[in-house]
XYZ file of C-alpha atoms in Angstrom:
752
model
C -70.790 25.801 -51.211
C -71.299 22.671 -53.380
C -70.752 24.713 -56.537
C -67.501 26.055 -55.115
C -66.277 22.552 -54.272
C -67.280 21.266 -57.710
C -65.455 24.104 -59.440
C -62.238 23.987 -57.390
C -61.873 20.260 -56.781
C -64.134 18.541 -59.301
C -66.082 16.770 -56.560
C -69.553 15.369 -56.756
C -70.491 16.376 -53.222
C -73.051 14.345 -51.329
C -73.199 16.375 -48.070
C -71.554 19.376 -46.420
C -71.767 19.550 -42.636
C -70.620 22.525 -40.539
C -68.269 21.619 -37.658
C -67.302 23.357 -34.444
C -64.229 25.575 -34.567
C -62.218 27.802 -32.232
C -61.811 30.899 -34.409
C -62.549 29.603 -37.911
C -65.366 27.712 -39.652
C -64.811 24.119 -40.773
C -66.958 21.753 -42.850
C -67.049 18.005 -43.274
C -67.328 17.353 -47.011
C -68.552 13.910 -48.047
C -68.161 12.680 -51.639
C -68.801 9.334 -53.282
C -65.131 8.391 -53.006
C -63.807 10.003 -49.813
C -64.364 12.495 -47.002
C -62.540 15.826 -46.612
C -62.314 18.783 -44.273
C -62.847 22.242 -45.753
C -61.314 24.902 -43.524
C -62.290 28.561 -43.970
C -60.899 31.686 -42.313
C -61.481 35.407 -42.334
C -58.801 37.119 -44.417
C -55.554 38.271 -42.831
C -52.243 38.365 -44.708
C -50.192 36.997 -41.829
C -52.696 34.166 -41.390
C -52.592 33.480 -45.138
C -48.797 33.088 -45.014
C -49.036 30.866 -41.943
C -51.585 28.590 -43.636
C -49.331 28.230 -46.654
C -46.548 27.181 -44.308
C -48.835 24.708 -42.577
C -49.644 23.119 -45.918
C -45.946 22.960 -46.778
C -45.302 21.134 -43.527
C -48.139 18.653 -44.107
C -46.817 17.977 -47.594
C -43.344 17.529 -46.114
C -44.719 14.903 -43.737
C -46.619 13.146 -46.521
C -43.406 12.948 -48.593
C -42.006 10.974 -45.693
C -44.572 8.310 -46.552
C -46.723 8.981 -43.505
C -50.475 8.542 -43.382
C -50.894 9.845 -39.856
C -51.636 13.463 -40.754
C -54.065 15.293 -43.045
C -52.885 15.903 -46.617
C -53.622 19.168 -48.422
C -55.678 18.873 -51.612
C -54.738 21.296 -54.418
C -57.318 23.689 -55.792
C -57.930 24.233 -59.486
C -54.909 26.540 -59.779
C -52.719 23.861 -58.129
C -52.290 26.034 -55.022
C -53.130 24.565 -51.611
C -54.655 27.698 -50.061
C -56.752 30.344 -51.770
C -58.397 33.679 -51.107
C -61.932 33.625 -52.465
C -65.422 34.816 -51.615
C -67.925 32.722 -49.706
C -71.275 34.279 -48.827
C -69.965 37.585 -50.249
C -67.081 37.740 -47.760
C -63.320 37.553 -48.433
C -62.432 34.068 -47.197
C -59.301 31.989 -47.075
C -60.030 28.343 -47.809
C -58.147 25.054 -47.994
C -59.103 21.401 -48.212
C -57.553 18.521 -46.272
C -58.062 14.786 -46.319
C -60.215 13.407 -43.543
C -58.438 11.109 -41.074
C -60.405 8.257 -39.581
C -60.032 7.312 -35.912
C -61.454 7.871 -32.445
C -60.545 11.003 -30.529
C -58.311 10.453 -27.500
C -60.935 12.335 -25.468
C -63.440 9.565 -26.189
C -61.146 6.684 -25.215
C -60.505 5.420 -21.665
C -56.921 6.229 -20.614
C -54.426 3.357 -20.536
C -50.689 3.131 -20.011
C -50.251 1.680 -23.489
C -52.151 4.564 -25.032
C -50.177 7.328 -23.303
C -46.921 5.523 -23.933
C -47.765 5.368 -27.642
C -48.547 9.096 -27.569
C -45.101 9.815 -26.123
C -43.401 7.757 -28.830
C -45.610 9.208 -31.591
C -44.929 12.852 -30.651
C -41.203 12.270 -30.170
C -40.929 10.703 -33.628
C -42.894 13.591 -35.108
C -40.531 16.079 -33.453
C -37.528 14.171 -34.771
C -38.900 14.581 -38.293
C -39.803 18.221 -37.717
C -36.171 18.967 -36.849
C -35.619 18.870 -40.606
C -38.363 21.351 -41.449
C -37.368 24.994 -41.572
C -39.705 27.970 -41.835
C -38.970 31.651 -41.504
C -42.708 32.314 -41.258
C -42.943 30.161 -38.125
C -39.726 31.642 -36.744
C -41.278 35.090 -37.042
C -44.613 34.046 -35.552
C -45.323 35.435 -32.075
C -48.703 34.595 -30.656
C -50.570 33.775 -27.475
C -50.656 29.973 -27.798
C -46.878 29.612 -27.944
C -45.677 29.160 -24.352
C -42.509 31.182 -24.910
C -44.764 34.206 -25.500
C -46.837 33.702 -22.378
C -46.669 37.438 -21.630
C -48.918 38.139 -24.625
C -51.798 36.682 -22.599
C -51.542 39.310 -19.879
C -53.983 41.438 -21.816
C -56.646 38.804 -21.130
C -56.170 38.677 -17.355
C -58.919 41.155 -16.606
C -61.386 38.967 -18.517
C -61.101 36.340 -15.768
C -64.135 37.203 -13.619
C -63.063 35.793 -10.248
C -60.354 37.963 -8.612
C -58.690 35.092 -6.768
C -58.562 32.983 -9.936
C -57.025 35.972 -11.668
C -54.340 36.295 -9.015
C -53.505 32.584 -9.139
C -52.847 33.039 -12.861
C -50.748 36.120 -12.070
C -48.741 34.013 -9.639
C -47.898 31.479 -12.337
C -47.025 34.283 -14.768
C -44.470 35.457 -12.223
C -43.138 31.967 -11.685
C -42.611 31.644 -15.432
C -40.773 34.957 -15.604
C -38.490 34.027 -12.712
C -37.826 30.353 -13.465
C -38.167 30.013 -17.242
C -37.385 33.481 -18.590
C -33.660 33.469 -17.687
C -32.950 30.190 -19.503
C -35.254 30.581 -22.526
C -32.325 31.594 -24.789
C -30.447 28.402 -23.850
C -33.230 25.974 -24.817
C -33.046 24.023 -28.085
C -35.687 25.225 -30.530
C -37.383 23.773 -33.580
C -40.778 23.620 -35.260
C -43.237 21.821 -32.968
C -46.837 20.672 -33.372
C -47.822 22.580 -30.195
C -51.389 21.343 -29.722
C -51.476 17.689 -28.656
C -54.858 17.889 -26.943
C -57.386 15.109 -26.651
C -59.536 16.433 -29.525
C -56.632 16.569 -31.988
C -55.217 13.105 -31.272
C -56.685 10.082 -33.064
C -56.610 6.538 -31.712
C -56.958 3.114 -33.334
C -56.650 -0.252 -31.608
C -55.478 1.291 -28.330
C -52.651 3.337 -29.835
C -52.245 6.830 -31.259
C -52.782 6.697 -35.009
C -52.746 10.312 -36.112
C -52.950 14.044 -35.471
C -55.232 16.646 -36.956
C -55.346 20.459 -36.812
C -51.824 21.797 -37.316
C -52.947 25.383 -36.830
C -50.904 25.915 -33.669
C -47.507 25.191 -35.251
C -44.700 27.161 -33.636
C -40.958 27.550 -33.777
C -40.473 27.166 -30.069
C -38.385 25.381 -27.416
C -38.746 21.640 -27.969
C -39.718 21.099 -24.330
C -42.871 23.132 -24.966
C -44.134 20.231 -27.109
C -43.821 17.992 -24.077
C -45.413 20.584 -21.783
C -48.456 21.013 -24.017
C -48.978 17.272 -24.388
C -48.551 16.644 -20.659
C -51.073 19.371 -19.880
C -53.768 17.524 -21.798
C -52.623 14.074 -20.651
C -53.027 15.181 -17.034
C -55.585 17.947 -16.769
C -58.697 15.784 -16.486
C -57.124 13.266 -14.086
C -57.644 13.125 -10.317
C -53.912 12.602 -9.802
C -52.088 14.360 -12.667
C -48.634 13.158 -11.655
C -49.745 9.525 -11.864
C -50.044 9.717 -15.665
C -47.233 12.079 -16.587
C -44.368 9.565 -16.183
C -45.905 7.138 -18.717
C -45.854 9.727 -21.488
C -42.499 11.197 -20.432
C -40.669 7.894 -20.309
C -41.769 6.983 -23.839
C -41.008 10.424 -25.284
C -37.577 10.515 -23.634
C -36.737 7.017 -24.948
C -37.238 8.233 -28.531
C -35.998 11.822 -28.156
C -33.943 12.340 -24.982
C -34.713 15.427 -22.918
C -32.087 17.626 -21.282
C -31.707 18.352 -17.589
C -32.559 22.044 -17.906
C -35.696 21.175 -19.893
C -37.011 18.804 -17.238
C -36.152 21.361 -14.549
C -38.646 23.908 -15.908
C -41.384 21.530 -17.049
C -43.639 22.260 -14.053
C -43.676 25.971 -14.922
C -44.266 25.325 -18.630
C -47.302 23.154 -17.888
C -48.624 25.853 -15.564
C -48.037 28.405 -18.332
C -50.058 26.349 -20.831
C -52.908 26.073 -18.338
C -52.777 29.842 -17.829
C -52.875 30.396 -21.591
C -55.919 28.155 -21.778
C -57.913 29.873 -19.020
C -56.930 33.362 -20.217
C -58.090 32.642 -23.756
C -61.259 30.953 -22.540
C -62.095 34.002 -20.445
C -61.418 36.292 -23.394
C -63.453 34.099 -25.739
C -66.440 34.058 -23.359
C -66.344 37.813 -23.223
C -65.901 38.277 -26.960
C -68.165 35.410 -28.150
C -70.451 34.279 -25.335
C -72.189 31.720 -27.573
C -69.010 29.932 -28.713
C -69.004 26.885 -26.434
C -66.177 25.252 -28.395
C -63.776 28.010 -27.380
C -64.204 27.131 -23.700
C -64.401 23.335 -24.006
C -61.267 22.767 -21.891
C -61.771 25.558 -19.369
C -63.131 23.519 -16.459
C -60.354 20.942 -16.616
C -57.720 23.666 -16.957
C -58.866 25.482 -13.826
C -59.113 22.228 -11.912
C -55.564 21.240 -12.785
C -54.184 24.728 -12.183
C -55.348 24.527 -8.567
C -54.048 20.956 -8.270
C -50.723 22.184 -9.655
C -50.669 24.828 -6.931
C -51.275 22.124 -4.321
C -48.529 19.960 -5.842
C -45.603 22.355 -5.965
C -42.643 22.549 -8.353
C -40.193 20.351 -6.462
C -42.566 17.370 -6.192
C -43.415 17.582 -9.893
C -39.781 17.911 -10.949
C -38.837 14.876 -8.859
C -41.525 12.794 -10.578
C -40.401 13.994 -14.012
C -36.752 13.219 -13.237
C -37.524 9.726 -12.046
C -39.584 9.085 -15.184
C -36.664 9.885 -17.510
C -33.967 8.372 -15.323
C -32.365 11.606 -14.170
C -31.091 11.818 -10.578
C -33.327 13.588 -8.087
C -31.498 16.389 -6.317
C -29.986 15.231 -3.053
C -31.015 17.062 0.115
C -29.487 17.446 3.542
C -30.960 15.483 6.412
C -32.952 17.452 8.972
C -30.291 16.581 11.540
C -27.575 18.137 9.368
C -29.671 21.269 8.833
C -30.311 21.645 12.554
C -26.617 21.146 13.260
C -25.725 23.881 10.778
C -28.385 26.200 12.188
C -27.087 25.790 15.726
C -23.539 26.577 14.652
C -24.711 30.128 14.044
C -27.954 30.563 15.982
C -28.878 29.951 19.592
C -31.293 27.065 20.271
C -33.501 29.708 21.903
C -34.901 30.112 18.374
C -37.340 27.210 18.583
C -38.503 24.933 15.751
C -42.033 23.710 15.104
C -42.932 20.021 15.259
C -41.131 16.966 16.573
C -39.749 16.545 13.068
C -38.903 20.086 11.855
C -39.552 21.024 8.234
C -37.040 22.502 5.795
C -39.094 24.889 3.655
C -38.143 26.016 0.148
C -41.143 27.861 -1.351
C -44.766 28.819 -0.679
C -47.830 29.952 -2.614
C -51.219 31.090 -1.275
C -52.263 28.440 1.314
C -49.472 25.996 0.454
C -45.862 25.633 1.548
C -43.314 23.391 -0.185
C -40.403 21.754 1.570
C -36.998 20.965 0.077
C -37.993 17.318 -0.406
C -40.940 18.142 -2.634
C -43.753 17.810 -0.112
C -46.596 20.301 -0.396
C -48.109 21.338 2.950
C -51.554 22.825 3.445
C -50.904 25.805 5.690
C -53.683 26.106 8.254
C -51.333 27.770 10.725
C -49.454 30.843 9.471
C -51.569 33.966 9.726
C -48.766 36.324 8.684
C -49.200 35.700 4.918
C -52.680 37.137 5.397
C -53.808 37.176 1.763
C -51.699 34.151 0.812
C -48.030 33.245 0.538
C -46.223 34.929 -2.378
C -49.360 36.750 -3.471
C -48.414 38.196 -6.878
C -50.090 41.560 -6.376
C -48.228 42.114 -3.090
C -44.922 40.844 -4.496
C -45.221 43.037 -7.590
C -46.066 46.110 -5.525
C -42.939 45.667 -3.401
C -40.642 44.931 -6.332
C -41.991 47.817 -8.383
C -41.570 50.333 -5.563
C -38.167 48.943 -4.583
C -36.971 49.645 -8.116
C -38.190 53.265 -7.886
C -37.571 54.662 -4.414
C -37.048 53.455 -0.885
C -36.276 56.065 1.738
C -37.578 57.272 5.107
C -40.359 59.499 6.341
C -38.175 62.616 6.479
C -38.885 63.024 2.774
C -42.183 63.643 1.018
C -43.506 60.836 -1.179
C -47.021 59.914 -2.251
C -46.972 56.331 -0.974
C -47.049 57.428 2.691
C -50.224 59.552 2.719
C -51.884 57.277 0.150
C -51.471 54.251 2.402
C -52.303 56.184 5.569
C -55.570 57.413 4.010
C -56.531 53.930 2.823
C -55.724 52.367 6.192
C -57.439 55.013 8.337
C -60.558 54.714 6.191
C -61.020 51.315 7.854
C -61.362 52.959 11.291
C -64.011 55.154 12.925
C -63.433 58.939 12.617
C -61.958 59.273 16.104
C -59.004 57.037 15.176
C -57.400 59.356 12.670
C -53.633 59.380 13.261
C -51.165 56.618 12.398
C -47.517 55.880 13.243
C -45.704 53.324 11.103
C -43.084 50.952 12.511
C -41.648 47.559 11.527
C -43.399 44.994 13.700
C -46.217 44.355 16.111
C -43.678 44.392 18.941
C -42.459 47.859 17.957
C -46.087 48.988 17.659
C -46.921 47.710 21.153
C -43.853 49.445 22.538
C -44.858 52.703 20.879
C -48.462 52.359 22.090
C -47.195 52.275 25.679
C -45.215 55.468 25.082
C -48.282 57.178 23.628
C -50.447 56.134 26.567
C -47.948 57.304 29.160
C -47.303 60.600 27.364
C -51.016 61.336 27.184
C -52.018 60.307 30.705
C -48.868 61.040 32.667
C -49.289 57.662 34.390
C -47.054 54.606 34.294
C -49.183 51.628 35.399
C -50.443 49.301 32.639
C -53.366 46.905 33.100
C -52.860 43.680 31.150
C -54.741 40.489 30.429
C -53.873 37.103 31.897
C -52.062 34.999 29.223
C -51.703 38.035 26.964
C -48.765 38.439 24.588
C -47.801 41.743 22.971
C -44.228 41.517 21.706
C -40.550 40.743 22.184
C -39.065 44.044 23.374
C -38.405 44.474 27.094
C -41.348 46.856 27.491
C -43.696 44.475 25.686
C -42.442 41.450 27.595
C -43.223 43.431 30.761
C -46.876 43.643 29.684
C -47.090 40.043 28.366
C -48.245 37.645 31.047
C -47.519 34.813 28.605
C -43.841 35.786 28.948
C -43.363 37.241 32.413
C -45.326 34.484 34.171
C -43.449 31.738 32.354
C -41.355 29.611 34.733
C -38.304 31.079 32.983
C -39.798 34.577 32.911
C -38.842 37.698 34.839
C -42.005 37.889 36.895
C -44.620 40.630 37.121
C -43.186 44.146 37.459
C -44.545 46.596 40.035
C -46.093 48.876 37.388
C -48.104 46.025 35.856
C -51.662 45.254 36.939
C -52.959 41.862 35.740
C -56.670 41.072 35.328
C -58.122 37.561 34.820
C -58.810 36.387 31.293
C -62.594 36.468 30.727
C -62.695 32.832 29.581
C -66.290 31.644 29.299
C -65.212 28.002 28.893
C -62.527 27.305 31.484
C -62.929 30.363 33.709
C -64.953 31.150 36.809
C -67.964 32.457 34.875
C -69.316 30.485 31.920
C -72.698 31.989 31.006
C -71.508 33.691 27.817
C -74.746 35.547 27.165
C -73.420 38.758 28.672
C -73.560 37.657 32.296
C -70.056 36.149 32.274
C -68.712 39.295 30.637
C -70.307 41.479 33.289
C -68.959 39.319 36.100
C -65.423 39.404 34.696
C -65.786 43.156 34.210
C -66.639 43.610 37.874
C -63.545 41.631 38.890
C -61.350 43.736 36.631
C -62.985 46.958 37.874
C -62.208 46.060 41.499
C -58.552 45.440 40.662
C -58.285 48.661 38.662
C -59.904 50.749 41.389
C -57.700 49.160 44.045
C -54.549 50.048 42.129
C -52.407 52.380 44.280
C -51.655 54.436 41.174
C -53.928 55.416 38.283
C -53.763 53.118 35.265
C -52.302 54.668 32.103
C -53.736 52.051 29.770
C -55.532 48.739 29.544
C -54.296 46.491 26.730
C -55.932 43.321 25.444
C -56.389 41.234 22.296
C -60.045 40.714 21.283
C -59.229 36.995 21.099
C -56.327 36.012 23.344
C -54.093 33.958 21.061
C -51.499 32.647 23.494
C -54.268 31.982 25.992
C -55.558 29.367 23.548
C -57.580 31.423 21.047
C -59.909 32.607 23.820
C -62.506 35.211 22.760
C -63.247 37.805 25.429
C -66.572 37.071 27.080
C -69.516 38.950 25.548
C -69.715 42.637 26.572
C -66.522 42.435 28.612
C -64.724 45.368 27.004
C -67.691 47.712 27.294
C -67.473 47.803 31.075
C -63.668 47.614 31.357
C -63.132 50.455 28.885
C -65.558 52.608 30.875
C -63.717 51.937 34.144
C -60.312 52.672 32.596
C -61.459 55.942 31.090
C -63.191 57.062 34.301
C -59.864 57.015 36.161
C -58.012 58.806 33.322
C -56.541 55.927 31.333
C -56.754 54.947 27.676
C -57.809 51.686 26.051
C -55.560 49.743 23.673
C -56.725 46.989 21.347
C -53.985 44.664 20.099
C -55.161 43.707 16.607
C -51.866 42.181 15.477
C -53.468 38.768 15.036
C -57.170 39.541 14.786
C -57.236 42.520 12.442
C -57.669 43.054 8.703
C -60.860 41.015 8.300
C -59.594 37.738 9.752
C -62.578 37.407 12.097
C -65.079 37.550 9.248
C -67.930 39.504 10.789
C -65.634 42.423 11.611
C -62.566 44.034 10.073
C -61.170 44.685 13.567
C -61.650 42.425 16.551
C -62.720 45.197 18.928
C -65.848 45.752 16.817
C -67.248 42.434 18.093
C -67.451 44.020 21.569
C -69.151 47.219 20.323
C -66.371 49.463 21.585
C -63.935 51.946 20.056
C -60.448 51.907 21.604
C -58.179 54.926 21.933
C -55.151 53.162 20.491
C -54.959 50.217 18.092
C -51.857 48.094 17.507
C -51.308 46.549 14.066
C -48.696 44.126 12.788
C -48.302 40.661 11.223
C -50.844 40.712 8.344
C -50.195 44.333 7.334
C -47.421 43.406 4.927
C -48.299 39.775 4.202
C -44.912 38.766 5.584
C -43.064 42.007 4.894
C -42.084 43.440 8.316
C -44.658 46.115 9.098
C -46.454 47.445 12.143
C -48.470 50.508 13.051
C -50.189 52.346 15.858
C -53.489 54.078 15.138
C -54.784 56.611 17.643
C -56.733 59.828 18.216
C -55.711 63.407 17.486
C -55.690 64.206 21.212
C -53.256 61.395 22.045
C -51.115 62.283 19.036
C -50.938 65.925 20.224
C -49.802 64.813 23.691
C -47.093 62.614 22.200
C -45.941 65.445 19.923
C -44.903 67.472 22.976
C -42.005 65.104 23.576
C -38.917 64.278 21.528
C -39.250 63.559 17.829
C -40.509 60.113 16.885
C -38.672 58.475 13.999
C -38.493 54.931 12.657
C -35.784 54.337 10.065
C -37.897 51.884 8.141
C -41.437 52.456 9.390
C -43.621 53.872 6.626
C -40.953 53.628 3.929
C -42.239 53.662 0.327
C -41.787 49.924 -0.197
C -43.698 49.074 2.979
C -46.467 51.513 2.061
C -46.782 50.019 -1.431
C -46.982 46.515 0.022
C -49.454 47.543 2.730
C -51.659 49.239 0.153
C -51.573 46.118 -2.041
C -52.660 43.964 0.910
C -55.680 46.182 1.541
C -56.547 46.126 -2.156
C -56.356 42.315 -2.299
C -58.579 41.972 0.779
C -61.210 44.070 -0.978
C -60.684 42.714 -4.495
C -60.882 39.046 -3.468
C -63.582 39.612 -0.794
C -61.314 37.957 1.736
C -63.170 39.205 4.799
C -66.310 37.619 3.400
C -64.349 34.450 2.636
C -63.039 34.391 6.211
C -66.633 34.572 7.432
C -67.975 31.945 5.022
C -65.136 29.411 5.270
C -64.608 30.148 8.966
C -68.235 29.428 9.835
C -68.086 26.209 7.824
C -64.753 25.236 9.400
C -66.141 25.840 12.887
C -69.269 23.820 12.090
C -67.089 20.854 11.103
C -65.206 21.100 14.383
C -68.488 21.235 16.291
C -69.676 18.089 14.498
C -66.419 16.443 15.549
C -66.934 17.715 19.092
C -70.315 15.958 19.181
C -68.527 12.682 18.349
C -65.515 12.958 20.625
C -65.713 13.883 24.309
C -62.029 14.807 24.147
C -62.950 18.025 22.349
C -63.906 20.335 25.169
C -64.428 23.606 23.334
C -64.506 25.017 19.807
C -64.121 28.777 19.719
C -62.989 31.817 17.807
C -64.318 33.627 14.781
C -63.673 33.612 11.061
C -60.328 32.034 10.281
C -58.976 32.376 13.819
C -60.095 29.254 15.638
C -59.128 27.230 18.691
C -60.080 23.661 19.577
C -59.422 22.801 23.237
C -58.647 19.169 23.998
C -59.487 17.722 27.406
C -59.651 14.403 29.149
C -63.231 13.152 28.551
C -65.701 14.219 31.227
C -63.453 16.895 32.706
C -61.677 20.178 32.097
C -58.285 18.516 32.539
C -56.197 19.560 29.532
C -55.065 16.787 27.198
C -51.711 18.157 26.136
C -50.512 14.788 24.870
C -53.448 14.452 22.475
C -52.942 17.983 21.167
C -49.291 17.250 20.435
C -50.130 13.929 18.812
C -52.680 15.552 16.513
C -50.373 18.425 15.610
C -47.471 16.155 14.712
C -49.642 13.547 12.990
C -51.127 16.296 10.816
C -47.619 17.465 10.008
C -46.858 13.920 8.828
C -49.928 14.191 6.578
C -48.648 17.507 5.192
C -51.081 19.726 7.100
C -49.768 22.532 9.286
C -51.527 23.633 12.457
C -50.148 24.503 15.876
C -50.975 24.298 19.556
C -51.161 26.970 22.238
C -52.694 27.886 25.550
C -51.416 27.648 29.130
C -51.230 23.850 28.838
C -50.383 23.720 25.123
C -53.614 21.767 24.733
C -55.448 23.962 22.233
C -55.235 23.284 18.501
C -54.989 26.662 16.814
C -55.686 27.253 13.161
C -55.361 30.665 11.541
C -54.687 30.089 7.837
C -54.268 32.585 5.003
C -57.630 34.128 4.147
C -57.737 32.355 0.759
C -58.440 29.089 2.632
C -61.318 27.119 1.094
C -64.157 24.820 2.147
C -62.200 21.872 0.736
C -59.148 22.880 2.775
C -61.241 23.063 5.939
C -62.811 19.678 5.217
C -59.391 18.104 4.707
C -58.090 19.424 8.039
C -61.081 18.258 10.085
C -61.389 14.895 8.341
C -57.691 14.297 8.967
C -58.076 15.153 12.665
C -61.037 12.788 12.841
C -58.947 9.921 11.460
C -56.162 10.649 13.955
C -58.605 10.685 16.871
C -59.934 7.270 15.850
C -56.543 5.713 16.524
């Protein structure tokens, strides 16, 4: 190496020290007069041309009289880059001056420092507007944000499935929000790599940049996005530091409205590029620690970015550069508009309703830029806007969407995958569009099979919004505005081991409630066609059925010729953690199962699963047909939901996080006598609030907590006969940190 340096540059070399590098090998060369950086690369013609261009740009900057950037040193042939042999391998080499200074990554952050970085980069970009390069214009590679899609090939290298899907989500956001306006953005040569290990600092200000290997001809705003990524990604509150840099950059080189509008998505894209390449590098070169130096910070910020939301970030960016924040309608105006077209019978959540604009995984974003932690909505089962589910629906919608009178692969493929989750006896499925439609159909199946009309229902049960399902929903028909109990409905008491008559939930309470139900069933003047119940009664206040209750009730129902229906609309698809279906917790197998809500992750889907015998009885009647039930798009979405549950181990996550969540509530219960009961399973929990020392429901406290949490950007709800039960049933991607935040926030509210 020393001989090579002596021959090419005439140096008397004192030392040569190997340095870390991402995908090339660099050396610190020390001579008697100065220090230099020797950069070496494996040979590639495109790379060779790019390096020549990089040297041209550095020379261009040095002609401007600048001493803030490395200067290329000519070799013996007066060229600045050369193909030679080092250690018997074809090697491209070049020599640059060594710049003195402290890396930004080693300096405590200050406003002055980040302001100077904004000014420095803006002035550099102003100079680079006068540098033209066809080589850079032709360059398409992974580290240029405009070519984000080139990183998709690295997605599978990300080991954690949920991490992988978060990256997929941001890929989609880029395609939808940035892709359409990419051609309109002003482009130029940009530095494209203002990270903390390329930025040099002296006396509290940025003094120079090194490593111009990421040069790109790209939208100017990408320069800002890259710099902001590294300004923010190691900070607890990223948006606290972004305005300092932005304000300074904008003062020197004004940004345009459309550029600021997409900045959130560009920063997310850069983070995705970083984690994708780190994952690929770990797989390809497990020993190269330098290649993954930023990975931890990038993942941390990517999840913070998800919890921030695009509207909040854009508002901060706009304020920093003096652009107006988009005006929004008042809630009162929105309600007024809503009621011009819709009846007030469509209720709104919270004392102060929320105007929602977007959602992702366990977060929802309102029109004002607030990000809400969603601990309430169980319909987006695998997470709001889950990219795999969205893509499945869009892809199938672009191919075929029809009805079940035609043959198409999606229908049997989904049916097979779904039925594989059930015991062998439950082997026939009917697809509809909602849990209500499924409940309605389940009643028809039961009556067709048994020839009976009477339905046994659970106190406080809710099964849908059709007339038939309202008839079997005590939650509706016993309401003071309800229609009352119909003659063909038999109601049995809810087997509530907390508030009910029997409280020894070791099996004895279940047996006692079973005996009560059995007496009512046997006293019925007409045989019972079916008994329907949820494994955990949601509208009753998240009340789990007492242990062993269903075993005895199912036996009684079947003895007198009826069938047993489990309503799994809220409890199914792994939500309860220990079991994929709620009925499994009671060690029973129903004859009919009702599915809904989580099936399509928000896409309207429902289904009834039953036995061959019941299906044969139903087939004797008129044809069953649902215009939209089981259509190809719904099947594709339903299949994607099942795949995500398995891929991301969401049932296991529901068990793990749910147990932790419940333990936090129990710790809170030990502190506050106002918490009467903590119950449920997995991520389907209820916390009953009572007046201390009694079972008297504390409805006022429940409402205060619910609305106070809403004001702290956390969504839960209340339910139960007295609306005194906090209910939380979040998307299954909920985390330990999310659970901690909810319970700690409730604790602070209860202190007041």
